[in-house]
Amino acid sequence: MTMYRAADTLWKHSARIEQTLFTRITDLFGFSTTITLYDLTNTYFEAKCRTIPKPGMDAQKKSARIARW
């Protein structure tokens, strides 16, 4: 069986595989089911650039240097 055929076969049964693994791991380690949500709306990234960023407003409407090209 080629790698692609194996992947296709696994994909067809992915829901059952995921449910079985989840159940076994939960039972084995005694995990409780929780959902964690992360708020990424105020996340920003910094990077080195060759141009000087122009003044602008950040997400909280504070004056900040924001790179705008």
Backbone as JSON, one array per atom type, in Angstrom:
{
  "sequence": "MTMYRAADTLWKHSARIEQTLFTRITDLFGFSTTITLYDLTNTYFEAKCRTIPKPGMDAQKKSARIARW",
  "N": [[0.84, -1.17, 0.0], [0.64, 2.16, -0.89], [1.95, 5.3, 0.35], [0.09, 7.38, -0.02], [-2.32, 5.99, -0.36], [-2.55, 4.84, 2.13], [-2.86, 7.17, 3.66], [-5.29, 8.08, 2.63], [-6.98, 6.03, 3.5], [-6.73, 6.26, 6.28], [-7.81, 8.83, 6.55], [-10.48, 8.39, 5.87], [-11.36, 7.07, 8.11], [-10.91, 8.83, 10.13], [-12.51, 10.27, 12.03], [-13.47, 8.26, 13.74], [-11.03, 7.22, 14.66], [-9.94, 9.47, 15.99], [-11.87, 9.83, 18.02], [-11.66, 7.41, 19.42], [-8.96, 7.52, 20.31], [-9.1, 9.84, 21.9], [-10.93, 9.01, 23.9], [-9.54, 6.85, 25.08], [-7.17, 8.1, 26.02], [-8.25, 9.98, 27.78], [-9.47, 8.28, 29.67], [-7.22, 6.81, 30.53], [-5.43, 8.72, 31.67], [-7.1, 10.13, 33.3], [-8.17, 12.62, 32.61], [-10.16, 15.57, 32.6], [-12.71, 16.98, 30.57], [-12.15, 20.02, 29.1], [-12.53, 23.28, 27.73], [-10.49, 25.66, 26.29], [-10.22, 28.98, 25.51], [-8.51, 31.45, 23.68], [-8.0, 34.89, 23.61], [-6.98, 36.69, 21.01], [-7.11, 39.21, 19.98], [-5.77, 41.53, 20.7], [-3.16, 41.02, 20.17], [0.07, 41.62, 18.95], [2.75, 41.92, 16.57], [6.25, 42.3, 16.46], [8.86, 43.49, 14.43], [12.01, 43.84, 12.78], [12.57, 46.44, 10.56], [13.46, 48.14, 7.53], [12.54, 50.66, 7.13], [11.35, 53.63, 8.78], [8.76, 53.38, 11.06], [5.54, 54.93, 10.66], [3.69, 57.3, 12.63], [0.76, 56.14, 14.31], [-2.38, 54.62, 15.29], [-2.94, 52.24, 17.86], [-4.61, 49.12, 18.75], [-6.02, 49.79, 21.06], [-6.59, 52.39, 20.66], [-4.51, 54.12, 21.29], [-1.8, 56.36, 20.93], [0.79, 55.29, 18.92], [3.74, 53.86, 17.49], [3.34, 52.48, 14.48], [4.01, 50.23, 11.96], [3.4, 51.11, 8.73], [3.09, 50.47, 5.42]],
  "CA": [[0.0, 0.0, 0.0], [1.46, 3.37, -0.95], [1.73, 6.28, 1.42], [-1.14, 8.11, -0.3], [-3.45, 5.1, -0.09], [-2.65, 4.73, 3.6], [-3.41, 8.44, 4.14], [-6.71, 8.09, 2.27], [-7.68, 5.09, 4.38], [-6.78, 6.88, 7.6], [-8.73, 9.96, 6.48], [-11.85, 7.87, 5.87], [-11.69, 6.61, 9.46], [-10.31, 9.79, 11.06], [-13.41, 10.61, 13.14], [-13.47, 7.13, 14.68], [-9.68, 7.15, 15.26], [-9.83, 10.57, 16.95], [-12.74, 9.57, 19.17], [-11.08, 6.3, 20.18], [-7.77, 8.01, 21.01], [-9.54, 10.76, 22.94], [-11.52, 8.24, 24.99], [-8.49, 6.07, 25.76], [-6.27, 9.0, 26.75], [-9.03, 10.54, 28.89], [-9.6, 7.24, 30.68], [-5.9, 6.41, 31.02], [-4.83, 9.75, 32.5], [-8.11, 10.75, 34.15], [-8.38, 14.01, 32.23], [-11.53, 16.06, 32.44], [-12.84, 17.72, 29.33], [-12.27, 21.47, 29.24], [-12.28, 24.06, 26.51], [-9.75, 26.88, 26.58], [-10.25, 29.93, 24.4], [-7.55, 32.53, 23.82], [-8.36, 36.12, 22.92], [-5.79, 37.18, 20.33], [-7.43, 40.44, 19.27], [-4.79, 42.58, 21.01], [-1.82, 40.51, 19.93], [0.77, 42.31, 17.89], [4.05, 41.36, 16.26], [7.3, 43.27, 16.23], [9.88, 43.02, 13.51], [12.96, 44.85, 12.33], [12.33, 46.82, 9.18], [14.42, 49.12, 7.04], [11.93, 51.99, 7.13], [10.88, 54.09, 10.09], [7.29, 53.32, 11.11], [4.82, 56.2, 10.77], [2.8, 57.32, 13.8], [-0.59, 55.64, 14.06], [-3.12, 54.23, 16.48], [-2.98, 50.8, 18.08], [-5.94, 48.56, 18.94], [-6.68, 50.48, 22.17], [-6.69, 53.8, 20.25], [-3.43, 54.88, 21.89], [-0.81, 56.76, 19.95], [1.88, 54.33, 18.88], [4.45, 53.75, 16.21], [2.87, 51.29, 13.8], [4.58, 50.17, 10.61], [2.43, 51.14, 7.63], [3.83, 50.62, 4.17]],
  "C": [[0.89, 1.24, 0.0], [1.11, 4.31, 0.18], [0.41, 7.02, 1.21], [-2.38, 7.25, -0.03], [-3.66, 4.94, 1.41], [-3.27, 6.0, 4.18], [-4.9, 8.52, 3.82], [-7.52, 7.19, 3.18], [-7.81, 5.67, 5.79], [-7.78, 8.03, 7.62], [-10.19, 9.5, 6.54], [-12.3, 7.5, 7.28], [-11.22, 7.61, 10.53], [-11.22, 10.13, 12.25], [-13.4, 9.5, 14.2], [-12.12, 7.01, 15.39], [-9.53, 8.24, 16.32], [-10.66, 10.31, 18.2], [-12.18, 8.46, 20.05], [-9.85, 6.75, 20.96], [-8.15, 8.95, 22.15], [-10.08, 10.01, 24.15], [-10.46, 7.48, 25.77], [-7.57, 6.96, 26.58], [-6.99, 9.61, 27.95], [-9.17, 9.53, 30.02], [-8.27, 6.9, 31.33], [-5.34, 7.43, 32.01], [-5.83, 10.48, 33.4], [-8.34, 12.22, 33.85], [-9.86, 14.34, 32.24], [-11.56, 16.9, 31.17], [-13.04, 19.19, 29.62], [-11.99, 22.12, 27.89], [-11.6, 25.34, 26.93], [-9.77, 27.75, 25.34], [-9.26, 31.05, 24.69], [-8.01, 33.73, 23.0], [-7.08, 36.7, 22.32], [-6.04, 38.52, 19.63], [-6.43, 41.56, 19.56], [-3.36, 42.12, 20.84], [-1.18, 41.29, 18.8], [2.15, 41.68, 17.71], [5.03, 42.49, 16.02], [8.33, 42.66, 15.31], [10.82, 44.16, 13.18], [12.65, 45.15, 10.87], [13.3, 47.93, 8.8], [13.85, 50.54, 7.02], [11.48, 52.34, 8.53], [9.36, 54.05, 10.08], [6.68, 54.71, 11.27], [3.92, 56.15, 12.01], [1.4, 56.85, 13.41], [-1.27, 55.31, 15.36], [-3.08, 52.71, 16.63], [-4.42, 50.37, 18.36], [-6.71, 49.26, 20.06], [-6.8, 51.98, 21.9], [-5.67, 54.68, 20.96], [-2.44, 55.23, 20.79], [0.37, 55.79, 20.03], [2.56, 54.39, 17.53], [4.06, 52.42, 15.59], [3.43, 51.32, 12.38], [3.45, 50.11, 9.59], [3.2, 51.4, 6.36], [2.94, 51.06, 3.07]]
}
